[in-house]
Short mmCIF file of C-alpha atoms in Angstrom, two decimals:
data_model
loop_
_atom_site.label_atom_id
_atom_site.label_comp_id
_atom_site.label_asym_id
_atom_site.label_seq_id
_atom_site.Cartn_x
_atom_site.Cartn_y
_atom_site.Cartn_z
CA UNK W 1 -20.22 -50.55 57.89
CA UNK W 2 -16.69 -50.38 59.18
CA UNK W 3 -14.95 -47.71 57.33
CA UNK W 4 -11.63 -48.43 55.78
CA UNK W 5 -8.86 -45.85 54.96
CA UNK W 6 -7.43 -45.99 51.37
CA UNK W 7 -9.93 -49.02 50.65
CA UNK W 8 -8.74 -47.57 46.65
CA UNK W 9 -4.97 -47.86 47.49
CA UNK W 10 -5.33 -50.88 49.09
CA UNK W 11 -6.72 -52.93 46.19
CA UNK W 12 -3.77 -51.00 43.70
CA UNK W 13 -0.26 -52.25 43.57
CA UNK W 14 1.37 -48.79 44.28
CA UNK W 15 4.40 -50.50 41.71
CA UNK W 16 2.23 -50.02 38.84
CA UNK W 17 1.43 -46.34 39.21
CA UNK W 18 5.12 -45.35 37.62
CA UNK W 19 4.48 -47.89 35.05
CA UNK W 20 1.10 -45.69 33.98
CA UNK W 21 3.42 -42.82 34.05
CA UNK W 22 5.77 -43.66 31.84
CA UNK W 23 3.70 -45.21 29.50
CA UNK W 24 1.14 -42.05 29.31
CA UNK W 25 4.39 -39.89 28.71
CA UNK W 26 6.31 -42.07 26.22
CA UNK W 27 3.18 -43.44 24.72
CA UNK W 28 5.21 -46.75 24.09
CA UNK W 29 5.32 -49.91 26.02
CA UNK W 30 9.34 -50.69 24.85
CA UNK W 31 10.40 -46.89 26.17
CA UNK W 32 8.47 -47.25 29.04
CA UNK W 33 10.29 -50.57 29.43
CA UNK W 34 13.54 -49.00 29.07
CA UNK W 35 12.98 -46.27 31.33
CA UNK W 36 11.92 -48.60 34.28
CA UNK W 37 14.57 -50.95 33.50
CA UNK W 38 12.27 -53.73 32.71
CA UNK W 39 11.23 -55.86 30.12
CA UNK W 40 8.60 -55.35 27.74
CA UNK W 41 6.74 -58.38 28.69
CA UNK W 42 7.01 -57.48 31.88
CA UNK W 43 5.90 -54.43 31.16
CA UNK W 44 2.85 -55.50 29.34
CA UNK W 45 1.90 -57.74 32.22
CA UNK W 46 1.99 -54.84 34.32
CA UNK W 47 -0.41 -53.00 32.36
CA UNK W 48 -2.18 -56.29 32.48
CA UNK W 49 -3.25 -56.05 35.55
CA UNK W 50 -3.50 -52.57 35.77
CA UNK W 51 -6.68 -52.09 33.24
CA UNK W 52 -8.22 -54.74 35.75
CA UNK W 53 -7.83 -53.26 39.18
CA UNK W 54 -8.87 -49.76 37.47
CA UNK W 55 -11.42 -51.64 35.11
CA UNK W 56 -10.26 -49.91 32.16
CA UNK W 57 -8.54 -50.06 28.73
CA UNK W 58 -6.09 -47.29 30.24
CA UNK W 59 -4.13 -47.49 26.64
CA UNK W 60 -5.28 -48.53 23.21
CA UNK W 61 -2.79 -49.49 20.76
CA UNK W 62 -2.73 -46.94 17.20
CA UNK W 63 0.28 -47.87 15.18
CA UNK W 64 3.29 -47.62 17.08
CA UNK W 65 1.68 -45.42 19.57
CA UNK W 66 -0.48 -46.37 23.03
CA UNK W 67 -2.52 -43.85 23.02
CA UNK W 68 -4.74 -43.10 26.01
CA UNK W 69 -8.12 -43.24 27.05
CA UNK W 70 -10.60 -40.72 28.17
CA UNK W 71 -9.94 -42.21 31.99
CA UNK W 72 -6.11 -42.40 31.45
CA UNK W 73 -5.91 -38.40 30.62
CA UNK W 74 -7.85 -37.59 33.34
CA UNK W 75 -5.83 -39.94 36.05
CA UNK W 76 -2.41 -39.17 34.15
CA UNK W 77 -1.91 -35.67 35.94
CA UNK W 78 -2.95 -36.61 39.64
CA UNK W 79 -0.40 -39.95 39.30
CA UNK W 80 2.80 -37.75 38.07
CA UNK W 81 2.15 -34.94 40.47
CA UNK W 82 1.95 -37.37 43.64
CA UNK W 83 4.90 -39.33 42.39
CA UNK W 84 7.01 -35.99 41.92
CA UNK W 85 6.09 -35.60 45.19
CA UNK W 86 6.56 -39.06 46.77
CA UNK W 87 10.15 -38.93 44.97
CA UNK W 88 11.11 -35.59 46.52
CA UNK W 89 9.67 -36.00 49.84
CA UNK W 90 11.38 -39.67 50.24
CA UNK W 91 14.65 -39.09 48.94
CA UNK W 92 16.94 -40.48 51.56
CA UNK W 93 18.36 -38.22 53.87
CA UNK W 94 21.93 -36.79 52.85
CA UNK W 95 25.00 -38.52 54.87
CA UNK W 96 26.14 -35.72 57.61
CA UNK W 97 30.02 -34.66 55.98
CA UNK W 98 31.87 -32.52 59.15
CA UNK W 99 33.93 -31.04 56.16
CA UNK W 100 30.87 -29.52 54.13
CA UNK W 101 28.07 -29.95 56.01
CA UNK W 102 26.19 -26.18 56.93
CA UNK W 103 23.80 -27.70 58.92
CA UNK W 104 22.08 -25.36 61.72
CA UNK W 105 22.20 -26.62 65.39
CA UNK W 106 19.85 -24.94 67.89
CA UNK W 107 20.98 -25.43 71.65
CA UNK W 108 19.73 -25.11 75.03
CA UNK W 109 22.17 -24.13 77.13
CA UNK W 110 23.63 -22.43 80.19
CA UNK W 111 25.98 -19.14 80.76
CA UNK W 112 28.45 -22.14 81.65
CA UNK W 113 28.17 -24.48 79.40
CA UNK W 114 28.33 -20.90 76.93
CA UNK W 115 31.23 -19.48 78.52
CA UNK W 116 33.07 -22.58 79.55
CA UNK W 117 32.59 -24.67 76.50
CA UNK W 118 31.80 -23.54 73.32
CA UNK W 119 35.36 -20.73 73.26
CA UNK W 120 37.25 -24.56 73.00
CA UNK W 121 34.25 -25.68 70.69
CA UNK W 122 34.71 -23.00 68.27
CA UNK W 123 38.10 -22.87 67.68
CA UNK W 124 37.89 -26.85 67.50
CA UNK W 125 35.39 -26.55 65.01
CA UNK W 126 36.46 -23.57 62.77
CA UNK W 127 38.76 -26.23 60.80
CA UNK W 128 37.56 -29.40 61.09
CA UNK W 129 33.98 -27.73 60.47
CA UNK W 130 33.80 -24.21 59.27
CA UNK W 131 30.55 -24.25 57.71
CA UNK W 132 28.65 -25.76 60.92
CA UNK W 133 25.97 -22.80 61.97
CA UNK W 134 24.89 -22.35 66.02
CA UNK W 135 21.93 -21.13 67.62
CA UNK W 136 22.37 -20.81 71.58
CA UNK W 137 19.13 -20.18 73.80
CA UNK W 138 18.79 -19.71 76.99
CA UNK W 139 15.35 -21.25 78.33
CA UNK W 140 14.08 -21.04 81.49
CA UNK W 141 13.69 -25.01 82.78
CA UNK W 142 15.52 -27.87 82.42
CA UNK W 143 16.12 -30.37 80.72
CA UNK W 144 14.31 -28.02 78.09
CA UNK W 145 11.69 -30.74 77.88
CA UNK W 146 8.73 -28.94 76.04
CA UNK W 147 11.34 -27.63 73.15
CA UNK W 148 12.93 -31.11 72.54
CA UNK W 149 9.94 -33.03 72.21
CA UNK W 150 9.03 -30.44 69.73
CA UNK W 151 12.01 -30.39 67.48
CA UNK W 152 12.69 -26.58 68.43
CA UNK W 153 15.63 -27.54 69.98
CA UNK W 154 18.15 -30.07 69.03
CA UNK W 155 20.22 -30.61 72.12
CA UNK W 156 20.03 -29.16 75.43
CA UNK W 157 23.00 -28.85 78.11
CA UNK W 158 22.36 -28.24 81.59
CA UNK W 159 22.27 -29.46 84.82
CA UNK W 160 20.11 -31.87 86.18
CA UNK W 161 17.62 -30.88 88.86
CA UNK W 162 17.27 -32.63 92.57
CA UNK W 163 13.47 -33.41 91.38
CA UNK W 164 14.13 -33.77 87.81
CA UNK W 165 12.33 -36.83 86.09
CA UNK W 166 14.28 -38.62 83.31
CA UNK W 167 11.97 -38.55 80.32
CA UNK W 168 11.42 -42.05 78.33
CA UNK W 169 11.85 -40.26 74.90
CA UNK W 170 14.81 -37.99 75.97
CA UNK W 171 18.32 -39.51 75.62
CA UNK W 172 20.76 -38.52 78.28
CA UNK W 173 24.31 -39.02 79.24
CA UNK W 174 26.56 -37.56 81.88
CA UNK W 175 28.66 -35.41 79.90
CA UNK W 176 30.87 -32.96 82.33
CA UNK W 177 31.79 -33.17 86.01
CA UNK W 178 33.65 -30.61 87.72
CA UNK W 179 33.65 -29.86 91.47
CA UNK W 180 32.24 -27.09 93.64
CA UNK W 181 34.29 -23.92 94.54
CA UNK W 182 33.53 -20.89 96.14
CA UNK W 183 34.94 -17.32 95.20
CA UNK W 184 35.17 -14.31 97.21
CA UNK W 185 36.29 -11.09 97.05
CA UNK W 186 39.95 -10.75 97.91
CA UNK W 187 39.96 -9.47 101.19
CA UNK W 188 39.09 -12.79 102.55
CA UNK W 189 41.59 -14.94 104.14
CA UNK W 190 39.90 -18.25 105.00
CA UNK W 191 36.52 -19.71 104.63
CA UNK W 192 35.84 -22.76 107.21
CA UNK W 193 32.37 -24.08 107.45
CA UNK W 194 31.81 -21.73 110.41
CA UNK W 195 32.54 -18.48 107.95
CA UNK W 196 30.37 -20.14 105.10
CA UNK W 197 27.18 -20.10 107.50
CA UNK W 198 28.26 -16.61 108.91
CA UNK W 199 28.30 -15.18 105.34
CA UNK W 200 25.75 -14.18 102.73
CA UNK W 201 25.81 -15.81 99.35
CA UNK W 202 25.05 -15.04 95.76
CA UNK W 203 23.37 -17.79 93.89
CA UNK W 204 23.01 -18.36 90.15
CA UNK W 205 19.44 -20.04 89.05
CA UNK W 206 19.34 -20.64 85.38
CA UNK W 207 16.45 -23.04 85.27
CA UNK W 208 14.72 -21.03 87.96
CA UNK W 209 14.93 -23.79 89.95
CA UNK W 210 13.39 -23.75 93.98
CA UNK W 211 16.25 -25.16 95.71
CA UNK W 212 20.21 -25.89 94.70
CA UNK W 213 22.18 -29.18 95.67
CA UNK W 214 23.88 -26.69 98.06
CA UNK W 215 20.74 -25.77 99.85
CA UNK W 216 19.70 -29.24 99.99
CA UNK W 217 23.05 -31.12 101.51
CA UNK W 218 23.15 -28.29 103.81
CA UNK W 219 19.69 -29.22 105.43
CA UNK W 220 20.62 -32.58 105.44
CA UNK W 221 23.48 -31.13 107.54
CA UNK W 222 21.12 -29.30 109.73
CA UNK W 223 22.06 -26.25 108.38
CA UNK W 224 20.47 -23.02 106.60
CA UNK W 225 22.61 -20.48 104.71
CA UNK W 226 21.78 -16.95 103.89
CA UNK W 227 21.04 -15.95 100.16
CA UNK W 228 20.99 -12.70 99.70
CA UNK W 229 20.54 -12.59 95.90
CA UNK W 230 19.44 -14.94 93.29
CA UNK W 231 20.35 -14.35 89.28
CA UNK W 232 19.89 -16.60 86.38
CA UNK W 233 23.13 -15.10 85.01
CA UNK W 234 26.45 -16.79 86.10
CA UNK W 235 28.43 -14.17 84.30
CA UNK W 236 27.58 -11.33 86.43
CA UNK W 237 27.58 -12.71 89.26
CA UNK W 238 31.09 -12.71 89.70
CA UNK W 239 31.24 -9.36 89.36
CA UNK W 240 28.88 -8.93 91.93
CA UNK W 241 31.10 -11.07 94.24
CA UNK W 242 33.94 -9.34 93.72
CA UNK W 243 32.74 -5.90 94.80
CA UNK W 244 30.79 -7.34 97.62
CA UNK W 245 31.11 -9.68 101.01
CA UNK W 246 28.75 -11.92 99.10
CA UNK W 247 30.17 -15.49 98.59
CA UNK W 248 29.59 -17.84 95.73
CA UNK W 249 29.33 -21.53 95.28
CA UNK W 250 30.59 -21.79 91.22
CA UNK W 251 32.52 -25.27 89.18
CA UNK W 252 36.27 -24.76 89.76
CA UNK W 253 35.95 -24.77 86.00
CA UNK W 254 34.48 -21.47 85.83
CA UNK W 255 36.70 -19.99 88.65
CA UNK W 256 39.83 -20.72 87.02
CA UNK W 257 38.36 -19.01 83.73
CA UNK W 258 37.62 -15.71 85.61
CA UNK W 259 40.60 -15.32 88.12
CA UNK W 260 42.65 -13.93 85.93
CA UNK W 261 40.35 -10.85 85.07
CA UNK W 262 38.90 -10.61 88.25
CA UNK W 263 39.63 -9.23 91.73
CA UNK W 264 38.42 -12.59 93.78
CA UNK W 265 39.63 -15.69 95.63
CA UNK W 266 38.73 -19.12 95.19
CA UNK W 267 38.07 -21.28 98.28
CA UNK W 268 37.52 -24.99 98.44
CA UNK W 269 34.34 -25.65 99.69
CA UNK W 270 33.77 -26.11 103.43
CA UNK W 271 31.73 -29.14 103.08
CA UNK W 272 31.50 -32.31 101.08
CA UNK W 273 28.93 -32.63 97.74
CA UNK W 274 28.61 -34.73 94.73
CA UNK W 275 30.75 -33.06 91.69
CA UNK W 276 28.88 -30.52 89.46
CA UNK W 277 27.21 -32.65 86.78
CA UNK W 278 26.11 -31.09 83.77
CA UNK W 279 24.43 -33.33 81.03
CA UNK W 280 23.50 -33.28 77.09
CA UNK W 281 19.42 -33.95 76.69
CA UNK W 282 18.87 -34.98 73.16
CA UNK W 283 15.06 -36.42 71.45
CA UNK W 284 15.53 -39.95 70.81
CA UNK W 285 13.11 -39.19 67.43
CA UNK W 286 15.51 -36.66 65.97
CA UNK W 287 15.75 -35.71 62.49
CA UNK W 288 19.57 -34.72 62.81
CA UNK W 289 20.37 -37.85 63.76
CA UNK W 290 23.82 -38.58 62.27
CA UNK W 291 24.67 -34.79 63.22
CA UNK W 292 24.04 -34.73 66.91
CA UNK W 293 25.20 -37.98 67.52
CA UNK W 294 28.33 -36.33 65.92
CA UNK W 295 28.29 -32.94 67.97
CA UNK W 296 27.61 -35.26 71.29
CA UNK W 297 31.50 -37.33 70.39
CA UNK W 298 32.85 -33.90 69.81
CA UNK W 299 31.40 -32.19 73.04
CA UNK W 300 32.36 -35.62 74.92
CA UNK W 301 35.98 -35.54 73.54
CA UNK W 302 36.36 -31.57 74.61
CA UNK W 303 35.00 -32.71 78.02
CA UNK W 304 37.75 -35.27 78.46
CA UNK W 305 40.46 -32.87 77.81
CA UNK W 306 38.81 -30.43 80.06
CA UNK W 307 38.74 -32.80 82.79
CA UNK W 308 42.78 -33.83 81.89
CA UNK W 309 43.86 -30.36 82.49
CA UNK W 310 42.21 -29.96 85.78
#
């Protein structure tokens, strides 16, 4: 025999079970009635058809009082404890408010997208939103595919990979471009293609990955640079550079940020290369909805501005 879930709930109109409720608590039909904003015929055809599916009495009349039956006290405390919880558990979710809201955002990110963006998002933030709460983690792939899909993240902003592939439940949109640089330490003077190859270079890894777009246009060019060092930290790096003959390919965004408390040079780079692209990964199932669709506009306004100055 084919077994069927909730063959019980199935034959029950799940309308009448707050109708039992308030009757069993008001013993009365007409408060009952009043409660449900009903009428009491209504009301009593209800209960009609109530005692049938259950096959019971459910309520016997005494006076002015329904007073219940043996079955009815023994149902009455299983109904009101799963409609306490039905009510809690589907109460709509609470519109997202920029002024008030406190709600927690955890964040995948980058030492770029940390050092670069979120000084301009904070101080954007601290009025419009002061109550907004941020957790920033660093994780070792991207697009941080495991944590989104699991809800331990809510957005994620990195850079996509050369053999990254997109994800049908991740939603994704181009969010900053900035162009390649390199910095040096100050004693150099020029940096043609020729002293590029001729040099050793630093190069950052956040998301561990094999190969950089560098790398790859290079061999495309026939050519094969010399890495010296690898780091998933963009913030020291620099400061390797800078007491070093290592270069280092970095977003002009970056470069500009640390010039001024740094002893290096920035160099175009000796070679052409699609922009720096870094995106914003987000779960199309997630329960912040209404807030990160909110924190993407704010991050995508920032992003324009950054891009005006430049």
């Amino acid at each position: 025999m084919m077994n069927i879930m909730h063959s019980a709930l199935r034959r029950l109109d799940l309308n009448l079970l707050p109708i039992f409720d308030a009757i069993y608590r008001h013993r009365s039909v007409r408060l009952a009635a009043d409660e449900l904003a009903m009428s009491t015929s209504a009301m009593s055809h209800a209960l009609s058809r109530l005692r049938i599916t259950l096959n019971d009495p459910l309520f016997f009349r005494e006076g002015h009082r329904m007073c219940p039956s043996v079955y009815a006290t023994q149902l009455a405390p299983s109904i009101a404890s799963a409609l306490n919880y039905l009510n809690q558990e589907l109460t709509p979710q609470p519109k997202f408010e920029t002024s008030t809201s406190t709600e927690r955002f955890q964040i995948a990110i980058t030492d770029f997208t940390a050092f670069c963006i979120f000084p301009a998002l904070m101080h954007k933030l601290q009025q419009e939103a002061p109550g907004l709460h941020f957790e920033l983690l660093y994780l070792p792939h991207s697009p941080a595919l495991t944590e989104l899909l699991a809800g331990e993240v809510d957005l994620a902003l990195g850079f996509s990979t050369p053999d990254e592939a997109r994800h049908p439940e991740l939603e994704e949109i181009t969010w900053l471009e900035n162009e390649y640089v390199v910095i040096s330490n100050q004693n150099r003077t020029q940096l043609t293609l020729e002293d590029y190859l001729a040099a050793r270079h630093l190069v950052v890894t956040p998301w561990n990955e094999k190969r950089s777009v560098l790398d790859l246009q290079l061999e495309l060019m026939g050519f094969i640079r010399q890495i010296a060092i690898k780091t998933p930290s963009m913030l020291s790096a620099p400061f390797i550079v800078a007491e070093s003959d290592l270069l280092m390919a970095i977003p002009r965004l970056a470069a500009e940020k640390l010039l001024p408390a740094m002893n290096i040079k920035i160099f175009a780079l000796p070679f052409e290369i699609p922009s720096f692209e870094v995106k914003i990964y987000s779960h199309i199932r997630s329960g912040k909805r209404d807030a990160t669709n909110w924190l993407k506009s704010v991050l995508q306004q920032l992003a324009k501005e950054i891009n005006s100055e430049q």
